[in-house]
Amino acid sequence: MAATVAGCVSEEADDDPEAGNGNGTGNGNGANGDDREFVAPATQVYGTIDPAKQTDYTEAMATNNFYEPLITVDGETREPTDSMAVEWDVEDDGVT
């Protein structure tokens, strides 16, 4: 699998005569007078989004972004707290 973030160039600069048109005219704030923003594409390849099969940081981050857990751990108390689940019971054995 691969995740891709695509870049784009704002079309607003083409409508604004003071923004520059990429040929050296404009207010001079950008390269060659072109002050439009360009975002470069980035790709990250990962093997699985199955939370039971993740093996590295990239897969863990993909899993975190694709799934919301039923419960999570509070950062200060380290106790379970709700996420999607709003109520749960713990058995006497403390495992279930």
PDB file of N, CA and C in Angstrom:
ATOM      1  N   MET A   1       0.833  -1.178   0.000  1.00  0.00           N
ATOM      2  CA  MET A   1       0.000   0.000   0.000  1.00  0.00           C
ATOM      3  C   MET A   1       0.878   1.240   0.000  1.00  0.00           C
ATOM      4  N   ALA A   2       0.329   2.322  -0.448  1.00  0.00           N
ATOM      5  CA  ALA A   2       1.053   3.584  -0.441  1.00  0.00           C
ATOM      6  C   ALA A   2       0.080   4.716  -0.176  1.00  0.00           C
ATOM      7  N   ALA A   3       0.514   5.678   0.600  1.00  0.00           N
ATOM      8  CA  ALA A   3      -0.275   6.882   0.841  1.00  0.00           C
ATOM      9  C   ALA A   3       0.398   8.012   0.093  1.00  0.00           C
ATOM     10  N   THR A   4      -0.377   8.809  -0.596  1.00  0.00           N
ATOM     11  CA  THR A   4       0.183   9.903  -1.376  1.00  0.00           C
ATOM     12  C   THR A   4      -0.493  11.205  -1.011  1.00  0.00           C
ATOM     13  N   VAL A   5       0.289  12.233  -0.841  1.00  0.00           N
ATOM     14  CA  VAL A   5      -0.216  13.584  -0.628  1.00  0.00           C
ATOM     15  C   VAL A   5       0.148  14.371  -1.874  1.00  0.00           C
ATOM     16  N   ALA A   6      -0.850  14.877  -2.551  1.00  0.00           N
ATOM     17  CA  ALA A   6      -0.599  15.591  -3.807  1.00  0.00           C
ATOM     18  C   ALA A   6      -0.427  17.077  -3.550  1.00  0.00           C
ATOM     19  N   GLY A   7       0.403  17.710  -4.330  1.00  0.00           N
ATOM     20  CA  GLY A   7       0.625  19.143  -4.214  1.00  0.00           C
ATOM     21  C   GLY A   7      -0.213  19.903  -5.224  1.00  0.00           C
ATOM     22  N   CYS A   8      -0.329  21.181  -5.005  1.00  0.00           N
ATOM     23  CA  CYS A   8      -1.078  22.007  -5.947  1.00  0.00           C
ATOM     24  C   CYS A   8      -0.535  23.424  -5.918  1.00  0.00           C
ATOM     25  N   VAL A   9      -0.924  24.182  -6.921  1.00  0.00           N
ATOM     26  CA  VAL A   9      -0.559  25.584  -7.011  1.00  0.00           C
ATOM     27  C   VAL A   9      -1.840  26.376  -6.977  1.00  0.00           C
ATOM     28  N   SER A  10      -1.885  27.414  -6.192  1.00  0.00           N
ATOM     29  CA  SER A  10      -3.069  28.249  -6.076  1.00  0.00           C
ATOM     30  C   SER A  10      -3.367  28.935  -7.398  1.00  0.00           C
ATOM     31  N   GLU A  11      -4.629  28.913  -7.803  1.00  0.00           N
ATOM     32  CA  GLU A  11      -5.044  29.591  -9.025  1.00  0.00           C
ATOM     33  C   GLU A  11      -5.313  31.069  -8.776  1.00  0.00           C
ATOM     34  N   GLU A  12      -5.387  31.484  -7.516  1.00  0.00           N
ATOM     35  CA  GLU A  12      -5.684  32.867  -7.185  1.00  0.00           C
ATOM     36  C   GLU A  12      -4.650  33.823  -7.758  1.00  0.00           C
ATOM     37  N   ALA A  13      -3.415  33.406  -7.840  1.00  0.00           N
ATOM     38  CA  ALA A  13      -2.356  34.283  -8.326  1.00  0.00           C
ATOM     39  C   ALA A  13      -2.562  34.637  -9.797  1.00  0.00           C
ATOM     40  N   ASP A  14      -3.199  33.744 -10.587  1.00  0.00           N
ATOM     41  CA  ASP A  14      -3.443  34.027 -11.994  1.00  0.00           C
ATOM     42  C   ASP A  14      -4.453  35.156 -12.178  1.00  0.00           C
ATOM     43  N   ASP A  15      -5.352  35.330 -11.206  1.00  0.00           N
ATOM     44  CA  ASP A  15      -6.368  36.365 -11.304  1.00  0.00           C
ATOM     45  C   ASP A  15      -5.907  37.691 -10.727  1.00  0.00           C
ATOM     46  N   ASP A  16      -4.803  37.715 -10.025  1.00  0.00           N
ATOM     47  CA  ASP A  16      -4.325  38.919  -9.353  1.00  0.00           C
ATOM     48  C   ASP A  16      -3.123  39.477 -10.113  1.00  0.00           C
ATOM     49  N   PRO A  17      -3.274  40.597 -10.802  1.00  0.00           N
ATOM     50  CA  PRO A  17      -2.148  41.120 -11.589  1.00  0.00           C
ATOM     51  C   PRO A  17      -0.944  41.497 -10.754  1.00  0.00           C
ATOM     52  N   GLU A  18      -1.131  41.779  -9.451  1.00  0.00           N
ATOM     53  CA  GLU A  18       0.009  42.136  -8.609  1.00  0.00           C
ATOM     54  C   GLU A  18       0.689  40.920  -8.005  1.00  0.00           C
ATOM     55  N   ALA A  19       0.055  39.742  -8.109  1.00  0.00           N
ATOM     56  CA  ALA A  19       0.614  38.541  -7.501  1.00  0.00           C
ATOM     57  C   ALA A  19       1.716  37.931  -8.348  1.00  0.00           C
ATOM     58  N   GLY A  20       1.803  38.284  -9.583  1.00  0.00           N
ATOM     59  CA  GLY A  20       2.838  37.722 -10.449  1.00  0.00           C
ATOM     60  C   GLY A  20       2.274  36.585 -11.274  1.00  0.00           C
ATOM     61  N   ASN A  21       2.864  36.350 -12.417  1.00  0.00           N
ATOM     62  CA  ASN A  21       2.371  35.295 -13.290  1.00  0.00           C
ATOM     63  C   ASN A  21       3.444  34.259 -13.598  1.00  0.00           C
ATOM     64  N   GLY A  22       4.498  34.233 -12.830  1.00  0.00           N
ATOM     65  CA  GLY A  22       5.535  33.234 -13.014  1.00  0.00           C
ATOM     66  C   GLY A  22       6.599  33.634 -14.027  1.00  0.00           C
ATOM     67  N   ASN A  23       6.467  34.801 -14.647  1.00  0.00           N
ATOM     68  CA  ASN A  23       7.455  35.200 -15.644  1.00  0.00           C
ATOM     69  C   ASN A  23       8.322  36.363 -15.168  1.00  0.00           C
ATOM     70  N   GLY A  24       8.418  36.538 -13.856  1.00  0.00           N
ATOM     71  CA  GLY A  24       9.302  37.570 -13.338  1.00  0.00           C
ATOM     72  C   GLY A  24       8.588  38.857 -12.990  1.00  0.00           C
ATOM     73  N   THR A  25       7.292  38.930 -13.214  1.00  0.00           N
ATOM     74  CA  THR A  25       6.553  40.132 -12.843  1.00  0.00           C
ATOM     75  C   THR A  25       5.871  39.912 -11.514  1.00  0.00           C
ATOM     76  N   GLY A  26       5.355  40.943 -10.912  1.00  0.00           N
ATOM     77  CA  GLY A  26       4.664  40.810  -9.636  1.00  0.00           C
ATOM     78  C   GLY A  26       5.391  41.589  -8.572  1.00  0.00           C
ATOM     79  N   ASN A  27       5.094  41.269  -7.325  1.00  0.00           N
ATOM     80  CA  ASN A  27       5.648  42.061  -6.226  1.00  0.00           C
ATOM     81  C   ASN A  27       7.020  41.598  -5.767  1.00  0.00           C
ATOM     82  N   GLY A  28       7.536  40.509  -6.315  1.00  0.00           N
ATOM     83  CA  GLY A  28       8.900  40.102  -6.013  1.00  0.00           C
ATOM     84  C   GLY A  28       9.072  39.340  -4.715  1.00  0.00           C
ATOM     85  N   ASN A  29       7.972  38.919  -4.081  1.00  0.00           N
ATOM     86  CA  ASN A  29       8.108  38.179  -2.823  1.00  0.00           C
ATOM     87  C   ASN A  29       8.530  36.736  -3.029  1.00  0.00           C
ATOM     88  N   GLY A  30       8.214  36.148  -4.168  1.00  0.00           N
ATOM     89  CA  GLY A  30       8.571  34.764  -4.431  1.00  0.00           C
ATOM     90  C   GLY A  30       9.697  34.686  -5.434  1.00  0.00           C
ATOM     91  N   ALA A  31      10.089  33.465  -5.773  1.00  0.00           N
ATOM     92  CA  ALA A  31      11.132  33.267  -6.772  1.00  0.00           C
ATOM     93  C   ALA A  31      10.648  33.815  -8.103  1.00  0.00           C
ATOM     94  N   ASN A  32      11.446  34.617  -8.750  1.00  0.00           N
ATOM     95  CA  ASN A  32      11.100  35.236 -10.032  1.00  0.00           C
ATOM     96  C   ASN A  32       9.828  36.069  -9.947  1.00  0.00           C
ATOM     97  N   GLY A  33       9.518  36.609  -8.786  1.00  0.00           N
ATOM     98  CA  GLY A  33       8.334  37.441  -8.640  1.00  0.00           C
ATOM     99  C   GLY A  33       7.054  36.648  -8.494  1.00  0.00           C
ATOM    100  N   ASP A  34       7.116  35.333  -8.468  1.00  0.00           N
ATOM    101  CA  ASP A  34       5.926  34.482  -8.372  1.00  0.00           C
ATOM    102  C   ASP A  34       5.714  34.116  -6.911  1.00  0.00           C
ATOM    103  N   ASP A  35       4.658  34.624  -6.299  1.00  0.00           N
ATOM    104  CA  ASP A  35       4.452  34.355  -4.880  1.00  0.00           C
ATOM    105  C   ASP A  35       3.374  33.312  -4.633  1.00  0.00           C
ATOM    106  N   ARG A  36       3.071  32.489  -5.622  1.00  0.00           N
ATOM    107  CA  ARG A  36       2.140  31.386  -5.421  1.00  0.00           C
ATOM    108  C   ARG A  36       2.818  30.295  -4.596  1.00  0.00           C
ATOM    109  N   GLU A  37       2.030  29.563  -3.828  1.00  0.00           N
ATOM    110  CA  GLU A  37       2.574  28.510  -2.976  1.00  0.00           C
ATOM    111  C   GLU A  37       2.548  27.182  -3.707  1.00  0.00           C
ATOM    112  N   PHE A  38       3.624  26.428  -3.622  1.00  0.00           N
ATOM    113  CA  PHE A  38       3.688  25.093  -4.198  1.00  0.00           C
ATOM    114  C   PHE A  38       3.933  24.095  -3.085  1.00  0.00           C
ATOM    115  N   VAL A  39       3.152  23.035  -3.063  1.00  0.00           N
ATOM    116  CA  VAL A  39       3.312  21.971  -2.084  1.00  0.00           C
ATOM    117  C   VAL A  39       3.774  20.733  -2.825  1.00  0.00           C
ATOM    118  N   ALA A  40       4.936  20.212  -2.481  1.00  0.00           N
ATOM    119  CA  ALA A  40       5.508  19.054  -3.170  1.00  0.00           C
ATOM    120  C   ALA A  40       4.810  17.772  -2.719  1.00  0.00           C
ATOM    121  N   PRO A  41       4.592  16.843  -3.640  1.00  0.00           N
ATOM    122  CA  PRO A  41       3.971  15.572  -3.270  1.00  0.00           C
ATOM    123  C   PRO A  41       4.919  14.711  -2.442  1.00  0.00           C
ATOM    124  N   ALA A  42       4.358  13.913  -1.558  1.00  0.00           N
ATOM    125  CA  ALA A  42       5.155  12.993  -0.742  1.00  0.00           C
ATOM    126  C   ALA A  42       4.446  11.646  -0.699  1.00  0.00           C
ATOM    127  N   THR A  43       5.194  10.568  -0.751  1.00  0.00           N
ATOM    128  CA  THR A  43       4.630   9.225  -0.723  1.00  0.00           C
ATOM    129  C   THR A  43       5.291   8.427   0.390  1.00  0.00           C
ATOM    130  N   GLN A  44       4.495   7.687   1.119  1.00  0.00           N
ATOM    131  CA  GLN A  44       5.020   6.802   2.152  1.00  0.00           C
ATOM    132  C   GLN A  44       4.450   5.413   1.893  1.00  0.00           C
ATOM    133  N   VAL A  45       5.303   4.424   1.755  1.00  0.00           N
ATOM    134  CA  VAL A  45       4.878   3.061   1.496  1.00  0.00           C
ATOM    135  C   VAL A  45       4.826   2.302   2.812  1.00  0.00           C
ATOM    136  N   TYR A  46       3.729   1.551   3.017  1.00  0.00           N
ATOM    137  CA  TYR A  46       3.612   0.722   4.208  1.00  0.00           C
ATOM    138  C   TYR A  46       3.004  -0.606   3.815  1.00  0.00           C
ATOM    139  N   GLY A  47       3.285  -1.630   4.602  1.00  0.00           N
ATOM    140  CA  GLY A  47       2.899  -2.992   4.247  1.00  0.00           C
ATOM    141  C   GLY A  47       1.482  -3.372   4.596  1.00  0.00           C
ATOM    142  N   THR A  48       0.973  -2.899   5.735  1.00  0.00           N
ATOM    143  CA  THR A  48      -0.356  -3.305   6.164  1.00  0.00           C
ATOM    144  C   THR A  48      -0.980  -2.237   7.044  1.00  0.00           C
ATOM    145  N   ILE A  49      -2.307  -2.208   7.053  1.00  0.00           N
ATOM    146  CA  ILE A  49      -3.028  -1.357   8.008  1.00  0.00           C
ATOM    147  C   ILE A  49      -3.775  -2.239   9.006  1.00  0.00           C
ATOM    148  N   ASP A  50      -3.480  -3.534   8.982  1.00  0.00           N
ATOM    149  CA  ASP A  50      -4.071  -4.460   9.949  1.00  0.00           C
ATOM    150  C   ASP A  50      -3.370  -4.260  11.285  1.00  0.00           C
ATOM    151  N   PRO A  51      -4.112  -3.818  12.331  1.00  0.00           N
ATOM    152  CA  PRO A  51      -3.450  -3.548  13.614  1.00  0.00           C
ATOM    153  C   PRO A  51      -2.786  -4.776  14.233  1.00  0.00           C
ATOM    154  N   ALA A  52      -3.225  -5.970  13.872  1.00  0.00           N
ATOM    155  CA  ALA A  52      -2.620  -7.189  14.418  1.00  0.00           C
ATOM    156  C   ALA A  52      -1.329  -7.562  13.706  1.00  0.00           C
ATOM    157  N   LYS A  53      -1.068  -6.962  12.563  1.00  0.00           N
ATOM    158  CA  LYS A  53       0.106  -7.337  11.770  1.00  0.00           C
ATOM    159  C   LYS A  53       1.133  -6.225  11.624  1.00  0.00           C
ATOM    160  N   GLN A  54       0.908  -5.063  12.199  1.00  0.00           N
ATOM    161  CA  GLN A  54       1.853  -3.954  12.032  1.00  0.00           C
ATOM    162  C   GLN A  54       3.192  -4.285  12.675  1.00  0.00           C
ATOM    163  N   THR A  55       4.271  -3.873  12.001  1.00  0.00           N
ATOM    164  CA  THR A  55       5.603  -4.215  12.490  1.00  0.00           C
ATOM    165  C   THR A  55       6.542  -3.022  12.607  1.00  0.00           C
ATOM    166  N   ASP A  56       6.143  -1.846  12.108  1.00  0.00           N
ATOM    167  CA  ASP A  56       7.048  -0.712  12.192  1.00  0.00           C
ATOM    168  C   ASP A  56       6.276   0.582  12.431  1.00  0.00           C
ATOM    169  N   TYR A  57       7.020   1.653  12.582  1.00  0.00           N
ATOM    170  CA  TYR A  57       6.451   2.962  12.910  1.00  0.00           C
ATOM    171  C   TYR A  57       5.479   3.448  11.841  1.00  0.00           C
ATOM    172  N   THR A  58       5.831   3.283  10.569  1.00  0.00           N
ATOM    173  CA  THR A  58       4.976   3.752   9.482  1.00  0.00           C
ATOM    174  C   THR A  58       3.630   3.048   9.506  1.00  0.00           C
ATOM    175  N   GLU A  59       3.642   1.739   9.685  1.00  0.00           N
ATOM    176  CA  GLU A  59       2.392   0.989   9.753  1.00  0.00           C
ATOM    177  C   GLU A  59       1.585   1.380  10.989  1.00  0.00           C
ATOM    178  N   ALA A  60       2.266   1.626  12.104  1.00  0.00           N
ATOM    179  CA  ALA A  60       1.570   2.047  13.330  1.00  0.00           C
ATOM    180  C   ALA A  60       0.892   3.396  13.132  1.00  0.00           C
ATOM    181  N   MET A  61       1.557   4.334  12.467  1.00  0.00           N
ATOM    182  CA  MET A  61       0.948   5.647  12.227  1.00  0.00           C
ATOM    183  C   MET A  61      -0.235   5.542  11.273  1.00  0.00           C
ATOM    184  N   ALA A  62      -0.125   4.692  10.245  1.00  0.00           N
ATOM    185  CA  ALA A  62      -1.255   4.480   9.334  1.00  0.00           C
ATOM    186  C   ALA A  62      -2.431   3.878  10.095  1.00  0.00           C
ATOM    187  N   THR A  63      -2.153   2.884  10.932  1.00  0.00           N
ATOM    188  CA  THR A  63      -3.206   2.255  11.728  1.00  0.00           C
ATOM    189  C   THR A  63      -3.864   3.268  12.653  1.00  0.00           C
ATOM    190  N   ASN A  64      -3.072   4.109  13.300  1.00  0.00           N
ATOM    191  CA  ASN A  64      -3.628   5.130  14.195  1.00  0.00           C
ATOM    192  C   ASN A  64      -4.535   6.100  13.449  1.00  0.00           C
ATOM    193  N   ASN A  65      -4.224   6.384  12.194  1.00  0.00           N
ATOM    194  CA  ASN A  65      -5.033   7.313  11.419  1.00  0.00           C
ATOM    195  C   ASN A  65      -6.265   6.674  10.797  1.00  0.00           C
ATOM    196  N   PHE A  66      -6.263   5.351  10.617  1.00  0.00           N
ATOM    197  CA  PHE A  66      -7.400   4.674  10.004  1.00  0.00           C
ATOM    198  C   PHE A  66      -8.406   4.140  11.021  1.00  0.00           C
ATOM    199  N   TYR A  67      -7.977   3.859  12.226  1.00  0.00           N
ATOM    200  CA  TYR A  67      -8.839   3.237  13.219  1.00  0.00           C
ATOM    201  C   TYR A  67      -8.900   4.083  14.477  1.00  0.00           C
ATOM    202  N   GLU A  68     -10.068   4.113  15.095  1.00  0.00           N
ATOM    203  CA  GLU A  68     -10.214   4.759  16.396  1.00  0.00           C
ATOM    204  C   GLU A  68     -10.464   3.654  17.411  1.00  0.00           C
ATOM    205  N   PRO A  69      -9.712   3.609  18.505  1.00  0.00           N
ATOM    206  CA  PRO A  69      -9.870   2.519  19.469  1.00  0.00           C
ATOM    207  C   PRO A  69     -11.160   2.652  20.283  1.00  0.00           C
ATOM    208  N   LEU A  70     -11.597   1.528  20.839  1.00  0.00           N
ATOM    209  CA  LEU A  70     -12.759   1.558  21.723  1.00  0.00           C
ATOM    210  C   LEU A  70     -12.426   2.298  23.008  1.00  0.00           C
ATOM    211  N   ILE A  71     -11.244   2.005  23.562  1.00  0.00           N
ATOM    212  CA  ILE A  71     -10.769   2.721  24.747  1.00  0.00           C
ATOM    213  C   ILE A  71      -9.325   3.120  24.509  1.00  0.00           C
ATOM    214  N   THR A  72      -8.839   4.056  25.304  1.00  0.00           N
ATOM    215  CA  THR A  72      -7.454   4.494  25.197  1.00  0.00           C
ATOM    216  C   THR A  72      -6.892   4.640  26.611  1.00  0.00           C
ATOM    217  N   VAL A  73      -5.650   4.993  26.743  1.00  0.00           N
ATOM    218  CA  VAL A  73      -5.014   5.136  28.047  1.00  0.00           C
ATOM    219  C   VAL A  73      -4.785   6.615  28.327  1.00  0.00           C
ATOM    220  N   ASP A  74      -5.207   7.061  29.492  1.00  0.00           N
ATOM    221  CA  ASP A  74      -4.997   8.448  29.900  1.00  0.00           C
ATOM    222  C   ASP A  74      -3.499   8.687  30.068  1.00  0.00           C
ATOM    223  N   GLY A  75      -2.988   9.778  29.502  1.00  0.00           N
ATOM    224  CA  GLY A  75      -1.562  10.076  29.528  1.00  0.00           C
ATOM    225  C   GLY A  75      -1.005  10.342  30.914  1.00  0.00           C
ATOM    226  N   GLU A  76      -1.810  10.873  31.829  1.00  0.00           N
ATOM    227  CA  GLU A  76      -1.319  11.194  33.173  1.00  0.00           C
ATOM    228  C   GLU A  76      -1.503  10.045  34.156  1.00  0.00           C
ATOM    229  N   THR A  77      -2.708   9.478  34.196  1.00  0.00           N
ATOM    230  CA  THR A  77      -3.002   8.441  35.193  1.00  0.00           C
ATOM    231  C   THR A  77      -2.675   7.046  34.717  1.00  0.00           C
ATOM    232  N   ARG A  78      -2.459   6.881  33.402  1.00  0.00           N
ATOM    233  CA  ARG A  78      -2.194   5.571  32.788  1.00  0.00           C
ATOM    234  C   ARG A  78      -3.357   4.609  33.001  1.00  0.00           C
ATOM    235  N   GLU A  79      -4.554   5.141  33.243  1.00  0.00           N
ATOM    236  CA  GLU A  79      -5.760   4.338  33.404  1.00  0.00           C
ATOM    237  C   GLU A  79      -6.537   4.309  32.090  1.00  0.00           C
ATOM    238  N   PRO A  80      -7.278   3.210  31.837  1.00  0.00           N
ATOM    239  CA  PRO A  80      -8.117   3.174  30.632  1.00  0.00           C
ATOM    240  C   PRO A  80      -9.174   4.279  30.676  1.00  0.00           C
ATOM    241  N   THR A  81      -9.420   4.891  29.543  1.00  0.00           N
ATOM    242  CA  THR A  81     -10.446   5.922  29.437  1.00  0.00           C
ATOM    243  C   THR A  81     -11.198   5.730  28.127  1.00  0.00           C
ATOM    244  N   ASP A  82     -12.386   6.297  28.036  1.00  0.00           N
ATOM    245  CA  ASP A  82     -13.218   6.059  26.857  1.00  0.00           C
ATOM    246  C   ASP A  82     -12.691   6.758  25.615  1.00  0.00           C
ATOM    247  N   SER A  83     -12.982   6.140  24.487  1.00  0.00           N
ATOM    248  CA  SER A  83     -12.715   6.727  23.184  1.00  0.00           C
ATOM    249  C   SER A  83     -14.021   6.574  22.410  1.00  0.00           C
ATOM    250  N   MET A  84     -14.190   5.481  21.672  1.00  0.00           N
ATOM    251  CA  MET A  84     -15.485   5.227  21.036  1.00  0.00           C
ATOM    252  C   MET A  84     -16.454   4.595  22.030  1.00  0.00           C
ATOM    253  N   ALA A  85     -15.951   3.709  22.904  1.00  0.00           N
ATOM    254  CA  ALA A  85     -16.802   3.079  23.913  1.00  0.00           C
ATOM    255  C   ALA A  85     -17.080   4.082  25.021  1.00  0.00           C
ATOM    256  N   VAL A  86     -18.304   4.122  25.457  1.00  0.00           N
ATOM    257  CA  VAL A  86     -18.656   5.052  26.531  1.00  0.00           C
ATOM    258  C   VAL A  86     -18.868   4.325  27.852  1.00  0.00           C
ATOM    259  N   GLU A  87     -18.908   2.983  27.795  1.00  0.00           N
ATOM    260  CA  GLU A  87     -19.101   2.213  29.019  1.00  0.00           C
ATOM    261  C   GLU A  87     -18.529   0.811  28.812  1.00  0.00           C
ATOM    262  N   TRP A  88     -17.881   0.256  29.829  1.00  0.00           N
ATOM    263  CA  TRP A  88     -17.376  -1.105  29.778  1.00  0.00           C
ATOM    264  C   TRP A  88     -17.230  -1.630  31.191  1.00  0.00           C
ATOM    265  N   ASP A  89     -17.144  -2.971  31.290  1.00  0.00           N
ATOM    266  CA  ASP A  89     -17.001  -3.631  32.584  1.00  0.00           C
ATOM    267  C   ASP A  89     -15.731  -4.458  32.585  1.00  0.00           C
ATOM    268  N   VAL A  90     -15.066  -4.523  33.724  1.00  0.00           N
ATOM    269  CA  VAL A  90     -13.892  -5.365  33.897  1.00  0.00           C
ATOM    270  C   VAL A  90     -14.288  -6.518  34.818  1.00  0.00           C
ATOM    271  N   GLU A  91     -13.987  -7.743  34.366  1.00  0.00           N
ATOM    272  CA  GLU A  91     -14.318  -8.926  35.164  1.00  0.00           C
ATOM    273  C   GLU A  91     -13.425  -8.986  36.402  1.00  0.00           C
ATOM    274  N   ASP A  92     -13.793  -9.827  37.348  1.00  0.00           N
ATOM    275  CA  ASP A  92     -13.041  -9.964  38.590  1.00  0.00           C
ATOM    276  C   ASP A  92     -11.603 -10.412  38.377  1.00  0.00           C
ATOM    277  N   ASP A  93     -11.348 -11.170  37.278  1.00  0.00           N
ATOM    278  CA  ASP A  93      -9.978 -11.625  37.020  1.00  0.00           C
ATOM    279  C   ASP A  93      -9.070 -10.488  36.548  1.00  0.00           C
ATOM    280  N   GLY A  94      -9.633  -9.323  36.218  1.00  0.00           N
ATOM    281  CA  GLY A  94      -8.851  -8.171  35.792  1.00  0.00           C
ATOM    282  C   GLY A  94      -8.310  -8.283  34.376  1.00  0.00           C
ATOM    283  N   VAL A  95      -8.613  -9.361  33.684  1.00  0.00           N
ATOM    284  CA  VAL A  95      -8.092  -9.595  32.338  1.00  0.00           C
ATOM    285  C   VAL A  95      -9.178  -9.326  31.288  1.00  0.00           C
ATOM    286  N   THR A  96     -10.379  -9.709  31.592  1.00  0.00           N
ATOM    287  CA  THR A  96     -11.489  -9.585  30.630  1.00  0.00           C
ATOM    288  C   THR A  96     -12.319  -8.365  30.925  1.00  0.00           C
TER     289      THR A  96
END
